Coordinates of C-alpha atoms and ligand atoms in Angstrom, one line a residue:
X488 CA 12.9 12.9 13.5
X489 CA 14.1 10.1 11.2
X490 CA 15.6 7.1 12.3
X491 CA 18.1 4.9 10.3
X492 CA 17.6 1.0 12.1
X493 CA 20.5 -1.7 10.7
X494 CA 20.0 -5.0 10.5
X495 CA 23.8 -6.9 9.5
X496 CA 23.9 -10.0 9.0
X497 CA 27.1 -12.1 7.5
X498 CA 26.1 -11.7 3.9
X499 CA 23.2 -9.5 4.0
X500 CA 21.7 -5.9 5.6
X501 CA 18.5 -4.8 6.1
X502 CA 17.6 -1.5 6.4
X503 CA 14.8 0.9 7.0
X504 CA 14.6 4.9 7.7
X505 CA 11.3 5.7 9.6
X506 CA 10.2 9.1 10.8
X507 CA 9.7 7.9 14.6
X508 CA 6.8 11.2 15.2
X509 CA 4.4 9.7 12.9
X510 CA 5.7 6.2 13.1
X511 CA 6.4 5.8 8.9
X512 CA 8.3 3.9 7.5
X513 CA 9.9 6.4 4.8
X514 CA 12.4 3.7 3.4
X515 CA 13.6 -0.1 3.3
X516 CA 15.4 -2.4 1.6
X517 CA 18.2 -4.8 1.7
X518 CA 21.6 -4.9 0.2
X519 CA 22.0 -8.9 -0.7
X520 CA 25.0 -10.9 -0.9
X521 CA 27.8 -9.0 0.4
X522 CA 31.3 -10.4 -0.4
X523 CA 29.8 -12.7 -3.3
X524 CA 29.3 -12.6 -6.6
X525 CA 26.1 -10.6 -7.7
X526 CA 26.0 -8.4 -4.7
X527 CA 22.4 -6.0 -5.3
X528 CA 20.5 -3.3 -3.4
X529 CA 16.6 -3.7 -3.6
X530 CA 15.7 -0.3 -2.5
X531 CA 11.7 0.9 -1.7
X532 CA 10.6 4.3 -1.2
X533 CA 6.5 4.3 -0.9
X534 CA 5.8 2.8 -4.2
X535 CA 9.2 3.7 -6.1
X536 CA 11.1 0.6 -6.4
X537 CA 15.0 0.2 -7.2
X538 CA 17.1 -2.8 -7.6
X539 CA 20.6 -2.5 -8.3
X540 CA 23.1 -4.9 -9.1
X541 CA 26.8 -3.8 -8.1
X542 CA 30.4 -5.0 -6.0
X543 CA 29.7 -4.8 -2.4
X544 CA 33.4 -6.3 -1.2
X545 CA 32.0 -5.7 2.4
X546 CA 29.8 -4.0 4.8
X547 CA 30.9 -0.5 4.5
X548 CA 30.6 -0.4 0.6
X549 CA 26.8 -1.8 1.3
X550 CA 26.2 0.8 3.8
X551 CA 27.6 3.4 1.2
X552 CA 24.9 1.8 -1.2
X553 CA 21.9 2.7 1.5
X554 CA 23.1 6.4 2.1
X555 CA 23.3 7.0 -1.2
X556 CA 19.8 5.7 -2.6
X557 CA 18.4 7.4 0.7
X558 CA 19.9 10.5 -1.0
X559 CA 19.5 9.9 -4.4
X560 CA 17.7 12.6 -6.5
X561 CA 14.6 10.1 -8.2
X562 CA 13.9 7.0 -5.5
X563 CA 15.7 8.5 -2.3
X564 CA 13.4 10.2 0.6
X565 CA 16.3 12.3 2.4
X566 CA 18.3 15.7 0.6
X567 CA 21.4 15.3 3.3
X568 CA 22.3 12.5 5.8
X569 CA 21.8 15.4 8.6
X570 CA 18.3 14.3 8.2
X571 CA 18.9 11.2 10.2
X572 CA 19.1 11.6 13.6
X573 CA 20.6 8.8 14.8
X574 CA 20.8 4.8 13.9
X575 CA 19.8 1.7 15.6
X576 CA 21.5 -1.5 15.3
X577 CA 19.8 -4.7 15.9
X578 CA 21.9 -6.8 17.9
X579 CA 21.5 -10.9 18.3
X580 CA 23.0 -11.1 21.5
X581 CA 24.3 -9.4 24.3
X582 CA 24.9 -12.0 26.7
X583 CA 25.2 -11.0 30.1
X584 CA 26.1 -7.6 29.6
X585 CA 23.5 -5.7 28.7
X586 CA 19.6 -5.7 29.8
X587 CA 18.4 -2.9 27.7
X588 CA 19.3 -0.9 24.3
X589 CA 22.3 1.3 25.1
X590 CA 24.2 3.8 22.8
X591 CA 27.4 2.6 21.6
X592 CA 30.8 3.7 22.4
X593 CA 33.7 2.1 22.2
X594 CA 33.2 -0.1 26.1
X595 CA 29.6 -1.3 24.7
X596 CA 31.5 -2.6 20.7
X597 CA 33.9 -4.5 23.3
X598 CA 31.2 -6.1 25.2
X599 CA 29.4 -6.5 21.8
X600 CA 32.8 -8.2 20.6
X601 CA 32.7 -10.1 23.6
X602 CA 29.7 -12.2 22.9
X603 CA 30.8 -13.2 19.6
X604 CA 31.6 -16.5 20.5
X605 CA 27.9 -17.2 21.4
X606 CA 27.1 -16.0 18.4
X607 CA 29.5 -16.3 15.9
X608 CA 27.5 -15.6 12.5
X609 CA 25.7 -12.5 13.9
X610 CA 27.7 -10.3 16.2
X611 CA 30.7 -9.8 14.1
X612 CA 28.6 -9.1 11.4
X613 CA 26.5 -6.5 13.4
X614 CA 29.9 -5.0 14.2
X615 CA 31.1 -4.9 11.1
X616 CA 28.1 -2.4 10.4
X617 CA 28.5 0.0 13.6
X618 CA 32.3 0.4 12.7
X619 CA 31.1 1.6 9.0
X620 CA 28.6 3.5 10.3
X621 CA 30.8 5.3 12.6
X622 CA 33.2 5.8 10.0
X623 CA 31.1 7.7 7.3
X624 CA 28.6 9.5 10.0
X625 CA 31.0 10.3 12.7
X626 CA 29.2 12.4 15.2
X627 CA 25.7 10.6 14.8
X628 CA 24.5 8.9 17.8
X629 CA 23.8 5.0 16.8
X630 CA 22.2 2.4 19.6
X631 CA 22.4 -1.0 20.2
X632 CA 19.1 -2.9 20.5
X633 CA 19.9 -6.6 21.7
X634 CA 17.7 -9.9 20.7
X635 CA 18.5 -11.4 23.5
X636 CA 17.6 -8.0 26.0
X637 CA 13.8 -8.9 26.7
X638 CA 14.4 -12.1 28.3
X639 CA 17.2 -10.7 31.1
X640 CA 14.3 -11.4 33.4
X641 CA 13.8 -15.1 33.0
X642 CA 14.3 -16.2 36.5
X643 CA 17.6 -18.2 37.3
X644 CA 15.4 -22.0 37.8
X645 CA 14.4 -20.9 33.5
X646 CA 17.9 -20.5 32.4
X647 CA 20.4 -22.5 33.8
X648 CA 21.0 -26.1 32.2
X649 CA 21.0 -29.1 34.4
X650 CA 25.0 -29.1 33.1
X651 CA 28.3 -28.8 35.9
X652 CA 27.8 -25.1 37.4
X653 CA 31.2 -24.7 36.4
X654 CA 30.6 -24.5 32.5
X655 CA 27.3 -21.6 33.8
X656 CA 30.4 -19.5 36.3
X657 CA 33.4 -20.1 33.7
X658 CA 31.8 -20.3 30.1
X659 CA 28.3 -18.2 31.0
X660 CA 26.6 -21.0 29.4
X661 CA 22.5 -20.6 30.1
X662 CA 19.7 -20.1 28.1
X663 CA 19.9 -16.1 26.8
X664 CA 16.5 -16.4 24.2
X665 CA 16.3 -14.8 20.9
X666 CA 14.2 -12.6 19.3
X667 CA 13.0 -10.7 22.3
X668 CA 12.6 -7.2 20.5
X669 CA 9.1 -9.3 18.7
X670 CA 8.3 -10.7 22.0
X671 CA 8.4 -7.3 23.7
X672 CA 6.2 -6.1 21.0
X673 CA 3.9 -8.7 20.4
X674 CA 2.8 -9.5 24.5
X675 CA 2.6 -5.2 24.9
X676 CA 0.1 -5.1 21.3
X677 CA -1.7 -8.5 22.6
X678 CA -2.6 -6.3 26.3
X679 CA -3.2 -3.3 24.5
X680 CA -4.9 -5.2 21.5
X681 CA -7.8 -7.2 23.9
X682 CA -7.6 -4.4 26.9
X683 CA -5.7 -6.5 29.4
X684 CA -3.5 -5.2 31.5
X685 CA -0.3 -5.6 30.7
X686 CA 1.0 -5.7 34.2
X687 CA -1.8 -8.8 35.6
X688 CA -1.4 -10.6 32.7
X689 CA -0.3 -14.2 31.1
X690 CA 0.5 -14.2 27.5
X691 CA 2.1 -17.0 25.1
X692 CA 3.6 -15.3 22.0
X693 CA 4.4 -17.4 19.6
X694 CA 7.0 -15.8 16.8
X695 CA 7.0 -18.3 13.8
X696 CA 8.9 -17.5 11.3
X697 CA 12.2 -19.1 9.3
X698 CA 13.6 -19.3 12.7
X699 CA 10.9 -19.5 15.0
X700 CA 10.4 -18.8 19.4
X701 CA 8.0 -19.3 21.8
X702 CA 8.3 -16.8 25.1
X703 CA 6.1 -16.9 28.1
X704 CA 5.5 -13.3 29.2
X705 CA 4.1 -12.8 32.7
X706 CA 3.1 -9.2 33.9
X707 CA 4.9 -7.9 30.7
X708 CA 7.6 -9.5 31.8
X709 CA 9.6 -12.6 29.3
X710 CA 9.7 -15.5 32.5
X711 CA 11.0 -18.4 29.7
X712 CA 11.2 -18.6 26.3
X713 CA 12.2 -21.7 23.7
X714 CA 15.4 -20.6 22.2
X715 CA 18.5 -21.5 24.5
X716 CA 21.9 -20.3 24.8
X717 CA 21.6 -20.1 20.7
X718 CA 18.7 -19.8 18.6
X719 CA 19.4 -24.0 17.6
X720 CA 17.1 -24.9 21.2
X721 CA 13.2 -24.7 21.1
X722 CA 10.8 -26.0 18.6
X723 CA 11.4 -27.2 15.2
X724 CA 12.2 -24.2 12.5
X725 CA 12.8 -24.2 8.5
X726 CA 16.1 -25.5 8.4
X727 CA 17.7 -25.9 12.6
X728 CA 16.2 -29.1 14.2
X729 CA 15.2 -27.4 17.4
X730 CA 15.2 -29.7 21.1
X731 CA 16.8 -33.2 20.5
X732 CA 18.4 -35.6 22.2
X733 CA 21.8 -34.2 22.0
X734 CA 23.1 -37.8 22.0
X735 CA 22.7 -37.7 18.3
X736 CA 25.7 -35.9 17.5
X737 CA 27.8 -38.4 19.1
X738 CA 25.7 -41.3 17.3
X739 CA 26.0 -39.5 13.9
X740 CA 29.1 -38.6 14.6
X741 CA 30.3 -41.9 14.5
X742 CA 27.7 -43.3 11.8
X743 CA 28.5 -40.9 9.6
X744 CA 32.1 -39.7 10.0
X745 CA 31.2 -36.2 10.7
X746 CA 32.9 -33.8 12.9
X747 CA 31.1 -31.4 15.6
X748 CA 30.9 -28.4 13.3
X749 CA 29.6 -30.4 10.7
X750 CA 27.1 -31.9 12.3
X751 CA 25.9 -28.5 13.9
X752 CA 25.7 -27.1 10.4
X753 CA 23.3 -29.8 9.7
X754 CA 21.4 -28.9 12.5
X755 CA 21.4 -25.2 11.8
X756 CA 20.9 -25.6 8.1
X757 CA 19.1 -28.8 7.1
X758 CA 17.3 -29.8 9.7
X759 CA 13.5 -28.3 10.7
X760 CA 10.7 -29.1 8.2
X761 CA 13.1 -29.2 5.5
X762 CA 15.2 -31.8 7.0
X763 CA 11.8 -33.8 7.4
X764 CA 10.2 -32.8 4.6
X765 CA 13.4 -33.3 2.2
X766 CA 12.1 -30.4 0.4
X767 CA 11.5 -26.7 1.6
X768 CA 12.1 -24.9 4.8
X769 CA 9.1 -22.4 3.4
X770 CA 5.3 -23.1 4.6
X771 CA 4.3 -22.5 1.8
X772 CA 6.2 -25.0 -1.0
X773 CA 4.6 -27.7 2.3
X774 CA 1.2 -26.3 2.2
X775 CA 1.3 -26.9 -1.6
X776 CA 3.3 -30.2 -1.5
X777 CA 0.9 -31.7 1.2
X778 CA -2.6 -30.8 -0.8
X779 CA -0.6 -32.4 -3.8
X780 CA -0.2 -35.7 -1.6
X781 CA 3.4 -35.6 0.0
X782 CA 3.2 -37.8 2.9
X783 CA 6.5 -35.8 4.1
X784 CA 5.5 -32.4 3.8
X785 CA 2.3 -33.5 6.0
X786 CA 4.5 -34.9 8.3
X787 CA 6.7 -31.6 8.6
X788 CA 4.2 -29.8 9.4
X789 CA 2.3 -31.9 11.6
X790 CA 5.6 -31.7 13.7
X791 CA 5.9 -28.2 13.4
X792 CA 2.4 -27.7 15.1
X793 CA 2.8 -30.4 17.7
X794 CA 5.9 -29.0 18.9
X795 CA 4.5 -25.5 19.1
X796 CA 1.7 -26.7 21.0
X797 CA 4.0 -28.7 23.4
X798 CA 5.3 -25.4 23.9
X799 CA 2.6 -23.4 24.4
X800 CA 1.5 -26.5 27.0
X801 CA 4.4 -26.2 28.9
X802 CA 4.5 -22.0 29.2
X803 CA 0.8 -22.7 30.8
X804 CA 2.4 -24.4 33.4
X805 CA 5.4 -22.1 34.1
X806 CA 2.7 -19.0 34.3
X807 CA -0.1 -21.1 36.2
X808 CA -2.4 -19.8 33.9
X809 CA -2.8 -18.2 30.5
X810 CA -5.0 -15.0 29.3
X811 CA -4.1 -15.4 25.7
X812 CA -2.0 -16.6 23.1
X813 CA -0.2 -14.8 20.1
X814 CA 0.8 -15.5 17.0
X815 CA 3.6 -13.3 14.7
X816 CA 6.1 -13.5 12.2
X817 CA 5.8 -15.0 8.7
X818 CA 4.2 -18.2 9.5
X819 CA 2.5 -16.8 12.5
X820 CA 0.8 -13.9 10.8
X821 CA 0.0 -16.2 7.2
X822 CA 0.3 -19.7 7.7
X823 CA -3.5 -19.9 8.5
X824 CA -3.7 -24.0 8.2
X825 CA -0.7 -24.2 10.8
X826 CA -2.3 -21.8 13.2
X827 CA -5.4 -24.1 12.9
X828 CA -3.3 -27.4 13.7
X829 CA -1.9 -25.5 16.5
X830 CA -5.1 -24.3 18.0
X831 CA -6.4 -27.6 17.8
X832 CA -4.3 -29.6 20.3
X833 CA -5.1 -26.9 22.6
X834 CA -9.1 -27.6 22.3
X835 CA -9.0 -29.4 26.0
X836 CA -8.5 -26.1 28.1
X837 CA -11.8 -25.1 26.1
X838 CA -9.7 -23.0 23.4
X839 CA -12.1 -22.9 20.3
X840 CA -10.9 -21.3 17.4
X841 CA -13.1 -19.1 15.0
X842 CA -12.1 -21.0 11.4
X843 CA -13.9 -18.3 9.4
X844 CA -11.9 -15.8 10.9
X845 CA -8.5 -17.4 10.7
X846 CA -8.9 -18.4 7.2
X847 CA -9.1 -14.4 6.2
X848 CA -6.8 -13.6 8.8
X849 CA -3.9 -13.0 6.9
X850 CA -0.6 -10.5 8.2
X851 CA -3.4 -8.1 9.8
X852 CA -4.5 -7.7 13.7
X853 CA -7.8 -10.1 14.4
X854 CA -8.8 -12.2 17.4
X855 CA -9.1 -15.7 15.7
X856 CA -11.0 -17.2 19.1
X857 CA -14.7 -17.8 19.3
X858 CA -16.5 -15.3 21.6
X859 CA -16.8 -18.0 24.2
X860 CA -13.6 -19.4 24.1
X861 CA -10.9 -19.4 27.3
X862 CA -8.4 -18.3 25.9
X863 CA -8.1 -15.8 23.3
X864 CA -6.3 -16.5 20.4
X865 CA -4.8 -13.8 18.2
X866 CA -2.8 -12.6 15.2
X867 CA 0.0 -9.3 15.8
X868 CA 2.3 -8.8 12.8
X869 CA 5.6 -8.0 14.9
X870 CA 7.5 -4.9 14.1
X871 CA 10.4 -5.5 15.2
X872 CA 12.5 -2.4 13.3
X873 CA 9.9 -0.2 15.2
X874 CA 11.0 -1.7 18.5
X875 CA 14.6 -0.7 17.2
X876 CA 13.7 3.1 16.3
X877 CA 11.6 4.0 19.4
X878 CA 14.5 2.1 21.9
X879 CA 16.9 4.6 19.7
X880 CA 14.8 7.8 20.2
X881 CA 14.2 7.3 23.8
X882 CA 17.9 7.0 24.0
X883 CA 19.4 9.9 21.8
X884 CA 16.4 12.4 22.5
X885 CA 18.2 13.8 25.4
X886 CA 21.4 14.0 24.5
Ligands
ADP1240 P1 12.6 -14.5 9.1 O1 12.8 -15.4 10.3 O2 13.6 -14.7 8.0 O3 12.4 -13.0 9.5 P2 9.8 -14.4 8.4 O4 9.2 -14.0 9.7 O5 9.7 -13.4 7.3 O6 11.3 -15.0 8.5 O7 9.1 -15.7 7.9 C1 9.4 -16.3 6.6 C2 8.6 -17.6 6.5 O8 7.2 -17.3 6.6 C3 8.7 -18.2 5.1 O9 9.9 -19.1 5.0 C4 7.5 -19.0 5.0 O10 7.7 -20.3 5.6 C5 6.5 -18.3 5.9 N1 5.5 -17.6 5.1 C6 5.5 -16.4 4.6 N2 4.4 -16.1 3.9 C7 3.6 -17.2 4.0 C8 2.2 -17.5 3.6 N3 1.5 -16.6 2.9 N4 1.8 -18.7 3.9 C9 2.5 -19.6 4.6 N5 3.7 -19.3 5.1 C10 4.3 -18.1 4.8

């Protein structure tokens, strides 16, 4: 059975067709820069590549784009679009609405609508792709699968802000957490990967990628995680600024003769390592900039790691204990000199990591902790369009 999962975002869709028996992934790609100038598709099927520049005025011309290289006679992998089954749409957030992946009807697209203002560059974007979706494939079943679903158990003490109850009862304003569909996947592969039990256990997963979360996960269950009511809280990312002082807006404000918005585009876009680094968001271009001698670029990343490992401090505390820690996502699964800074500030709970290993220990599975160390440290590569598929079979199977 062949699952179509959706990932909308403002200018950009993701895409990826996987036959959910054997787990495959048959198809991916992206359709790039919808409603600008040099819109393209960069389709794969196994090791057939297409990249196609051409108008995609908005999301329903992209989606067109997917079906037909899906179909199409040299790089497609499907002969009719009765081969997909159903589609699953990642979701950033569904506030307090929904606790799980539901299929969508036309109450769950309100609800969806409904949290738009806590995320205003995401949701209307992901319903901008259900709506075209539902237009050109009618009668197939498509599912929502929420971001923000994983963490509906963080206890009340974890989510509420020290802030008038009033703006929690009137506005719903809490922490909600992102990227829960990696979280959920990661802490269940960390169990399964070092035969814990998933249900006694205490793991840190640490998602690092452009944006970046850590999540405490307690007998499989998210208890707190970094990102707050929008993915701007937490630890430092490539371009959003993470916890400060939120004093500084007002401060800046006035300094610099910048309005709210502006200043929150600042720090959503420019803020992070790049902000410190003045010159990438991308671990890499810092890696590379820091060998060469950029003071800067050292100091980026030395934040990045300290902050991580504040983190990861903290989520010891909140669990009263810790099994093992996780590490995913681009800079999670690659970065191997940033794990090691990480690792390092966590050497006094007698945490020792194995530096041959991590070195080679590049987007695959490994344990990256010595034998004898007392935590184990180790590397998942997330999967988090999987997550979507299987939450989209379990729901449309029975209908
Ligand atoms: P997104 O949050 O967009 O899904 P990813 O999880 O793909 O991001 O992470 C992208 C980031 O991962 C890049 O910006 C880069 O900083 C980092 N990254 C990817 N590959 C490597 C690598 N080999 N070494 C260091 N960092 C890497």
């Amino acid at each position: 059975m062949n699952i179509l999962v959706i990932n909308c975002g403002s200018s950009s869709l993701k895409y990826q067709l996987i036959d959910i028996n054997t787990k495959n992934v048959l198809s991916s790609g992206i359709c790039d820069r919808i409603y600008i100038d040099g819109s393209v598709i960069k389709h794969k099927a196994g090791s057939k590549k297409m990249q196609k520049e051409t108008p995609m005025p908005d999301h329903k011309s992209a989606i067109k784009l997917v079906f037909d290289a899906l179909l199409d006679s040299e790089y497609g992998v499907i002969k009719s679009l009765d081969e997909i089954k159903a589609i699953g749409h990642r979701v950033v957030h569904g506030g307090e609405h929904f606790f799980k992946s539901v299929l969508i009807n036309d109450d769950v697209l309100g609800k969806i609508r409904d949290c738009s203002d806590l995320a205003p560059l995401h949701n209307p974007a992901h319903i901008m792709g259900i709506e075209a979706c539902r237009d050109l494939l009618p009668k197939i079943p498509q599912v929502a699968v929420f971001d923000t679903a994983f963490h509906s158990s963080i206890p009340k003490k974890a989510y509420l802000y020290a802030l008038p109850y009033e703006w929690y009862e009137k506005y719903k304003v809490r922490k909600y957490g992102f990227h829960g569909t990696s979280h959920s996947f990661v802490s269940k592969r960390t169990a399964e990967f070092l035969g814990l039990d998933i249900n006694n256990s205490k793991i840190i997963t640490c998602h690092l990628g452009n944006g970046s979360s850590i999540c405490a996960v307690k007998d499989g269950k998210s208890i707190d995680t970094s990102m707050g009511l929008t993915p701007l809280e937490g630890i430092a990312m490539g371009t959003r600024s993470g916890d400060i002082d939120p004093a500084v807006i007002q401060y800046i404000a006035k300094k610099e003769n910048l309005n709210i918005d502006e200043i929150l585009n600042i720090l959503n876009k420019k803020s992070g390592v790049l902000g410190i680094s003045k010159l990438s968001s991308d671990f890499r271009d810092l890696l590379k900039a820091d060998e060469e001698g950029n003071e800067l670029a050292k100091l980026a990343r030395g934040v990045f790691a300290y902050r991580v490992a504040k983190y990861i401090g903290s989520y010891m505390a909140a669990m009263n204990g810790i099994d093992a820690v996780a590490f995913c996502a681009g800079v999670g699964e690659n970065a191997v000199y940033i794990r090691g800074m990480i690792v390092e500030h966590l050497g006094f709970l007698g945490v020792k990591l194995d530096k041959e290993v991590n070195v080679n220990t590049v987007g695959t599975e490994a344990i990256i902790s010595t034998p004898d160390s007392n935590v184990k440290v180790c590397v998942i590569p997330t999967n988090e369009e999987l997550v979507i598929a299987q939450d989209t079979y379990d729901i449309v199977k029975g209908l």
